Short mmCIF file of C-alpha atoms and ligand atoms in Angstrom, two decimals:
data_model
loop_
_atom_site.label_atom_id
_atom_site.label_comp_id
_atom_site.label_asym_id
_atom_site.label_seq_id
_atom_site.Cartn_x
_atom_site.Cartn_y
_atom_site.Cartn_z
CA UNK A 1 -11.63 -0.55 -19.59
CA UNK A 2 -9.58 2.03 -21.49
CA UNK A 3 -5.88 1.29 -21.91
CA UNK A 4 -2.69 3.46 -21.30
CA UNK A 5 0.55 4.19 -21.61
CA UNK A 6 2.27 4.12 -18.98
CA UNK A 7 5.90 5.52 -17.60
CA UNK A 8 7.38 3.31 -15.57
CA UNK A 9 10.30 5.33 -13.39
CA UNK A 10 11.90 2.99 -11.55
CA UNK A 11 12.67 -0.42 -12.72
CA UNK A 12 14.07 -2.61 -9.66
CA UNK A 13 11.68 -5.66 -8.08
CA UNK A 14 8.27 -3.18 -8.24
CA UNK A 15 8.84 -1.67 -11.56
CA UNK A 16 9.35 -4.82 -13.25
CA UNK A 17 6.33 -6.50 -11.53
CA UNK A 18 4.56 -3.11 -12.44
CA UNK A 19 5.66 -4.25 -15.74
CA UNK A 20 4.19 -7.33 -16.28
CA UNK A 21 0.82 -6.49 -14.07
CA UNK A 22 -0.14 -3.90 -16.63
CA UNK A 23 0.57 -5.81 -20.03
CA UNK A 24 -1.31 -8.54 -18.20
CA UNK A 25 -4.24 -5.87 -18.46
CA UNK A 26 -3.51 -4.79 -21.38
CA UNK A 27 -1.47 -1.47 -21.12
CA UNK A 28 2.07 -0.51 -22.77
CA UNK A 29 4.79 0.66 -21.51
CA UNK A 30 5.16 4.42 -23.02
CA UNK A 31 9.17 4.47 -21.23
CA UNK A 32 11.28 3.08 -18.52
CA UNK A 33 13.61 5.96 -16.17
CA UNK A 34 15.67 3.82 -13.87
CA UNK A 35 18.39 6.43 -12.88
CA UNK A 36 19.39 9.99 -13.34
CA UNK A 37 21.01 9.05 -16.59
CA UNK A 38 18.16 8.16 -17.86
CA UNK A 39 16.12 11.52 -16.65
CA UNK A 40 18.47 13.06 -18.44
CA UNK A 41 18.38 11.11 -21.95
CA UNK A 42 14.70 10.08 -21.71
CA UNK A 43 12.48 12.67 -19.80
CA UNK A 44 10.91 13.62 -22.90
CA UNK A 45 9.11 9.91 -23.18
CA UNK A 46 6.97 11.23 -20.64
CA UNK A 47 4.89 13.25 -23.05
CA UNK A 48 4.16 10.25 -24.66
CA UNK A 49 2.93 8.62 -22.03
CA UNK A 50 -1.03 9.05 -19.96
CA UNK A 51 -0.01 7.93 -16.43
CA UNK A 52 3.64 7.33 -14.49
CA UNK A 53 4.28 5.03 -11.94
CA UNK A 54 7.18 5.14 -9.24
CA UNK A 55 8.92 2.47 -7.29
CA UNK A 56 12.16 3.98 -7.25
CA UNK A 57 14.31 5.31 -3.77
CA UNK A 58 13.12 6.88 -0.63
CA UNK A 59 15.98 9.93 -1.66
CA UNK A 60 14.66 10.25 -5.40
CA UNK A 61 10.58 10.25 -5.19
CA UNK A 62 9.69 14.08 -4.88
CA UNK A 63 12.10 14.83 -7.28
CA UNK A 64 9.98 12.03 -9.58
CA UNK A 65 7.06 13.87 -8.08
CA UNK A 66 8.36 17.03 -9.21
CA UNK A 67 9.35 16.15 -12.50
CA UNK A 68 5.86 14.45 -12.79
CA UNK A 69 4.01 17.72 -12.14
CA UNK A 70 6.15 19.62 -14.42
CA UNK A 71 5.00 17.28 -17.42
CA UNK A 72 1.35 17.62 -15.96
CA UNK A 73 1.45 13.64 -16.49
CA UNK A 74 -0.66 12.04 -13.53
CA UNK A 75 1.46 9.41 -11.03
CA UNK A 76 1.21 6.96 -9.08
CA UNK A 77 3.47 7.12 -6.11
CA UNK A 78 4.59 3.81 -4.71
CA UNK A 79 7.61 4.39 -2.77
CA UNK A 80 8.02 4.69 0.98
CA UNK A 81 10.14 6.67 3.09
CA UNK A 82 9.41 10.19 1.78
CA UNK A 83 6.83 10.81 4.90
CA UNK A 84 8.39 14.24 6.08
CA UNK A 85 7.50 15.99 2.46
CA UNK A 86 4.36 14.37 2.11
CA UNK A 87 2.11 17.90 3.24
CA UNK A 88 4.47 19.67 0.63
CA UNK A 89 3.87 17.64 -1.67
CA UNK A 90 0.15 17.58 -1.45
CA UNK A 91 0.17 21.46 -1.31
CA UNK A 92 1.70 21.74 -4.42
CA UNK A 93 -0.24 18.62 -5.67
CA UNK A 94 -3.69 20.90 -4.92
CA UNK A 95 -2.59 24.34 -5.92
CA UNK A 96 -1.01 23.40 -9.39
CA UNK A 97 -4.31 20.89 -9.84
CA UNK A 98 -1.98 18.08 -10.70
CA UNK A 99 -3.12 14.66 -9.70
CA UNK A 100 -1.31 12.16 -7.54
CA UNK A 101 -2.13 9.09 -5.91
CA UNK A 102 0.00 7.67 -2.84
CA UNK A 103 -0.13 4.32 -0.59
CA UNK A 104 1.75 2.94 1.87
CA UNK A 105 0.30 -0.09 0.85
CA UNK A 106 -1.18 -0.75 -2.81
CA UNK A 107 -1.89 -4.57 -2.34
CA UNK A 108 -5.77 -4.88 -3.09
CA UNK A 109 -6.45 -8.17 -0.73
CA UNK A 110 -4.66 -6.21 2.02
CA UNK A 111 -6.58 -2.93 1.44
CA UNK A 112 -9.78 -5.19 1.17
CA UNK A 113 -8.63 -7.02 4.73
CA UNK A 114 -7.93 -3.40 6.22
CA UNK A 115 -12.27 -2.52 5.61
CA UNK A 116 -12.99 -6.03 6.69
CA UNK A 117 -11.24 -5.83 9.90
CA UNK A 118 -12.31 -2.27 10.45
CA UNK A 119 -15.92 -3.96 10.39
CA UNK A 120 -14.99 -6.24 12.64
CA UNK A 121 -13.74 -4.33 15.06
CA UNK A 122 -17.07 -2.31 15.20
CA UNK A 123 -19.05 -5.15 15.85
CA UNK A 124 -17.01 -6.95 18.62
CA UNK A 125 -17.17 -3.69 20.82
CA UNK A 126 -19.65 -4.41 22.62
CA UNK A 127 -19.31 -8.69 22.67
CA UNK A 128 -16.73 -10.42 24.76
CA UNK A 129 -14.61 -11.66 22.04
CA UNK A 130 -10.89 -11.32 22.68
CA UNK A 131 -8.38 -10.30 19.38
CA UNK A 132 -5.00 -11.26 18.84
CA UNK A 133 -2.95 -10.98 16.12
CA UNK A 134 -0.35 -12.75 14.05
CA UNK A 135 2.62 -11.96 11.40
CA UNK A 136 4.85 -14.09 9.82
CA UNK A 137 7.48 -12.51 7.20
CA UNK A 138 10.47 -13.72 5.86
CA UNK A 139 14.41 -14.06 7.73
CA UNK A 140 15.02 -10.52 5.95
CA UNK A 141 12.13 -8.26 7.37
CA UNK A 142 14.07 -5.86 9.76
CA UNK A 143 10.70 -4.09 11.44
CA UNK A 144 8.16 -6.52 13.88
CA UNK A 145 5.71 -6.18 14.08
CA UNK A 146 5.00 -5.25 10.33
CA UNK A 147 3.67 -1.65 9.43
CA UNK A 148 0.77 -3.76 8.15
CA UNK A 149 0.19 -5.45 11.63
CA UNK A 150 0.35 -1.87 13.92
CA UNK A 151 -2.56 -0.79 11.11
CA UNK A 152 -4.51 -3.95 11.41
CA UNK A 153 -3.73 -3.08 15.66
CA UNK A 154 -4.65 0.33 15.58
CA UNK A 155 -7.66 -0.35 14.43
CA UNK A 156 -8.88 -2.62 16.35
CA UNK A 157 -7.81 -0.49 19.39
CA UNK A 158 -9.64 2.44 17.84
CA UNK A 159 -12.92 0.37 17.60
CA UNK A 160 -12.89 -1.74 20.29
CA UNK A 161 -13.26 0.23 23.49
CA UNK A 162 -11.47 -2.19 26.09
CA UNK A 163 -8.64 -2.29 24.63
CA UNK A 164 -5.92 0.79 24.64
CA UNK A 165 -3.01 -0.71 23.15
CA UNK A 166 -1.01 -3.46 22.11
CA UNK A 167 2.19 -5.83 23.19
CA UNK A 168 4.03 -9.05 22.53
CA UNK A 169 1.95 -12.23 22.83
CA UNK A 170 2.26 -13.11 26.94
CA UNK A 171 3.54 -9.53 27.79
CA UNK A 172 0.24 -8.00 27.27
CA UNK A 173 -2.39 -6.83 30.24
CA UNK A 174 -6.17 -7.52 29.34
CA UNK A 175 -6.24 -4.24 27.75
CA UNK A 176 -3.95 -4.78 25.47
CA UNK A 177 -4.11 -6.55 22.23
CA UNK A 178 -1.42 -9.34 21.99
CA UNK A 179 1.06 -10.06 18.60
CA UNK A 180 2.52 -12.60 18.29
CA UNK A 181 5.23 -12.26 15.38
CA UNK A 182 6.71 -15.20 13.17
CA UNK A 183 9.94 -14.63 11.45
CA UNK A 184 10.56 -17.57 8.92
CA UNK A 185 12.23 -18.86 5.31
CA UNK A 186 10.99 -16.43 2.60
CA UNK A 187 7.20 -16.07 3.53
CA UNK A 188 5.56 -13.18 1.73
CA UNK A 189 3.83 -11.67 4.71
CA UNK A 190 0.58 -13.22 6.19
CA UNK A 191 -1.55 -11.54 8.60
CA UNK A 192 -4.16 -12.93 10.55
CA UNK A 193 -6.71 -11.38 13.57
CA UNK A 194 -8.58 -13.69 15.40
CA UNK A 195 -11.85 -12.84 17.86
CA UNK A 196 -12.21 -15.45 20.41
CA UNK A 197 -15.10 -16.30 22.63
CA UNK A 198 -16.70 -19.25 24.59
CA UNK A 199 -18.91 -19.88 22.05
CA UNK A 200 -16.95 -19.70 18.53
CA UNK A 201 -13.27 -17.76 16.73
CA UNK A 202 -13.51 -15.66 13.94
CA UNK A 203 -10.49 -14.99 11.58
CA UNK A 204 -9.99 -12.82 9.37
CA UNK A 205 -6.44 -14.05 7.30
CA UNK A 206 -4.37 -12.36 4.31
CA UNK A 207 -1.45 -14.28 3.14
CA UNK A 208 0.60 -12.31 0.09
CA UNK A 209 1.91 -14.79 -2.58
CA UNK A 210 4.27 -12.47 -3.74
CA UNK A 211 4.51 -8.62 -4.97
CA UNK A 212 2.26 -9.40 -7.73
CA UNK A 213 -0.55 -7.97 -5.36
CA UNK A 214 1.03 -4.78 -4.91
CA UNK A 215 1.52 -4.13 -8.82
CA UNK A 216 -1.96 -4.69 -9.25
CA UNK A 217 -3.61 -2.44 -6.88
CA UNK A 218 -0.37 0.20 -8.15
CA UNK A 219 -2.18 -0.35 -11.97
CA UNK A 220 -5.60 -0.51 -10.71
CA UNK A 221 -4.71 3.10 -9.25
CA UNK A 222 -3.36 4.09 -12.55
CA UNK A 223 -6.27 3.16 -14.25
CA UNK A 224 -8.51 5.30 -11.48
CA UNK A 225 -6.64 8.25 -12.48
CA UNK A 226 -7.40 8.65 -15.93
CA UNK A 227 -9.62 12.05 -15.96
CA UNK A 228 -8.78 13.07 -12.41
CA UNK A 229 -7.12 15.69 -10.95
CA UNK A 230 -6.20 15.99 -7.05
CA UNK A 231 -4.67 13.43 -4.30
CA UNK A 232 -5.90 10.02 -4.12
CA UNK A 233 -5.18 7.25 -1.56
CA UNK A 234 -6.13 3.36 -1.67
CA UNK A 235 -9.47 4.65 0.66
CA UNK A 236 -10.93 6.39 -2.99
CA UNK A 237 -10.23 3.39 -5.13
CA UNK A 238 -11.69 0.81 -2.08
CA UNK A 239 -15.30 3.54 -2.50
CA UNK A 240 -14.98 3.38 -6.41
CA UNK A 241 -14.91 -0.45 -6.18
CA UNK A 242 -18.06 -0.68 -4.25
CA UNK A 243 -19.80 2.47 -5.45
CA UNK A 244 -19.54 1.22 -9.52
N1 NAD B 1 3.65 1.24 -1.62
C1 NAD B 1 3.80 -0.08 -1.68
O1 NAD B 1 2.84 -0.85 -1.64
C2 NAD B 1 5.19 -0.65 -1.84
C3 NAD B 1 5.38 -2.00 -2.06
C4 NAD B 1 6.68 -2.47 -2.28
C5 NAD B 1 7.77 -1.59 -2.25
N2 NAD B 1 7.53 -0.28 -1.98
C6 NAD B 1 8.60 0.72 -2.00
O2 NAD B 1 8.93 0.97 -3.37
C7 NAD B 1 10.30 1.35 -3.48
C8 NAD B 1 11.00 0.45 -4.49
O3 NAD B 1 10.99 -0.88 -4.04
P1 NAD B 1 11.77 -2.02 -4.87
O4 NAD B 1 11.67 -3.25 -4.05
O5 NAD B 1 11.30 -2.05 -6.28
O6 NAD B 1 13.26 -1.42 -4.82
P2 NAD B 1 14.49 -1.72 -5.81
O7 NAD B 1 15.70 -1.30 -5.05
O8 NAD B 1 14.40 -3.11 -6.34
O9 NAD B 1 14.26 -0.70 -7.04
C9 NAD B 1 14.47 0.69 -6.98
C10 NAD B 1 14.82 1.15 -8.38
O10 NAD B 1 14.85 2.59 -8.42
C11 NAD B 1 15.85 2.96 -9.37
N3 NAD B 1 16.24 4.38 -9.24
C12 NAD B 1 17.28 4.93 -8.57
N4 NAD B 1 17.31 6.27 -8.72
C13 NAD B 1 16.27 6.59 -9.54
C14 NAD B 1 15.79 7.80 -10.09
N5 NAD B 1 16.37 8.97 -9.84
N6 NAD B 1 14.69 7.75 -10.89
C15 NAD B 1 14.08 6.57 -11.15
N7 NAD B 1 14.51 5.39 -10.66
C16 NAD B 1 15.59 5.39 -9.86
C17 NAD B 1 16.99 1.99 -9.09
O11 NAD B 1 17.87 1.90 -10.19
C18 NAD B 1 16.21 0.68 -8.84
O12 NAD B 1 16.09 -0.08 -10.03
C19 NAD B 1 10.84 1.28 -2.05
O13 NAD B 1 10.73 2.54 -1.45
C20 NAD B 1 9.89 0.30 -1.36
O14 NAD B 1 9.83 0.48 0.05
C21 NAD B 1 6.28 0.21 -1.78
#
């Protein structure tokens, strides 16, 4: 695997995880931009650098974006909450053949348990198996159930034809999946389905150990890019990992 230097813009709990995932692989760190002081003092670093990546604010990314393009330095886009630019950006991304890569989500083992449980769904369509569904996240999470848990639910509605929604475990009518949500000390985030039937239960389970997950699948997407140009999601690095 070739190495690179990487920009790091944003430093807070991702960045420096970032950090330390892509040493661990063997990468430097070409510069660190944690605030608009910085873009002013240090935006030059960028030339020195082969890839960016950005955990920064919901406020600041397509400015980051922006300032990405301008250096014609490829980035990886980690931060949420920028949803209503997102066609802009990709417009611009396309027509000034830049290259960015986006997730919602960059952990691998939940990308991996997002395919699995697409499978899954597929094949219990026509069986009798019922699904359910279970999150547990720490005291702080404000959103239940978990953007992670309506993707996990939405696709098992989209692939298993009985079912045409989802609600609260014992609010739920038979074509509904049920969720039952968990709220507790400072769990990580584990997500489990479960297909139940008179004869056996199949589970599918994902439990996060921290955000070391998410920094790798954010440096595995860095290391994707090298030699690309375009928009990338966490659906063309799950192909590359089973196509080489
Ligand atoms: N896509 C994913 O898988 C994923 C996973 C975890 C977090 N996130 C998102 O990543 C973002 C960062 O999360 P976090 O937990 O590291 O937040 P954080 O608050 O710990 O860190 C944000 C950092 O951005 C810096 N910053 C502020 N303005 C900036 C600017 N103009 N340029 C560069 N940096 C700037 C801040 O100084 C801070 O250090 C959030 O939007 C979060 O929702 C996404």
């Amino acid at each position: 695997m070739n190495t690179s230097r990487i920009a790091l813009i944003g430093y807070g709990r991702m960045g420096k995880e970032v950090e330390k995932m892509a040493i661990k692989r063997g990468h430097t760190i070409a510069c660190v931009i944690d605030n608009e002081a910085d873009w002013a003092q240090k935006a030059s670093l960028l030339n020195n650098a082969d890839v960016a990546i950005d955990f920064s604010l919901p406020q600041t990314a397509v400015s980051n974006i922006r300032r990405c393009f301008a250096a014609s330095l490829p980035l990886v886009e980690g931060t949420t909450g920028w949803n209503k630019d997102l066609e802009t950006v990709i417009s611009e991304c396309n027509a000034a053949k830049k290259t960015l890569f986006y997730a919602p989500n960059f952990s691998l083992g939940m990308n991996i348990m997002f395919l699995l449980n697409k499978q899954l769904a597929g094949l219990l369509n026509r069986t009798n198996y019922r699904v359910s569904l279970t999150e547990s996240h720490h005291i702080h999470k404000l959103d239940a159930p978990s953007g992670t848990a309506v993707q996990l639910l939405n696709q098992l509605i989209a692939g298993i034809e009985r079912y045409s929604g989802w609600d609260f475990e014992g609010k739920q009518g038979d074509d509904q999946v049920p969720v039952s949500v968990i709220r507790e000390g400072e769990v990580h985030g584990i997500h489990e389905v479960v297909a139940d039937s008179a004869e056996d239960i199949i589970s599918i389970r994902h439990e996060a150990k921290g955000r070391q997950g998410l920094a790798l699948g954010a440096v595995m997407a860095a290391e994707f890019l090298v030699g690309k140009k375009g928009v990338f999601t966490m659906d063309d690095l799950m192909e590359a990992l089973l196509r080489d």
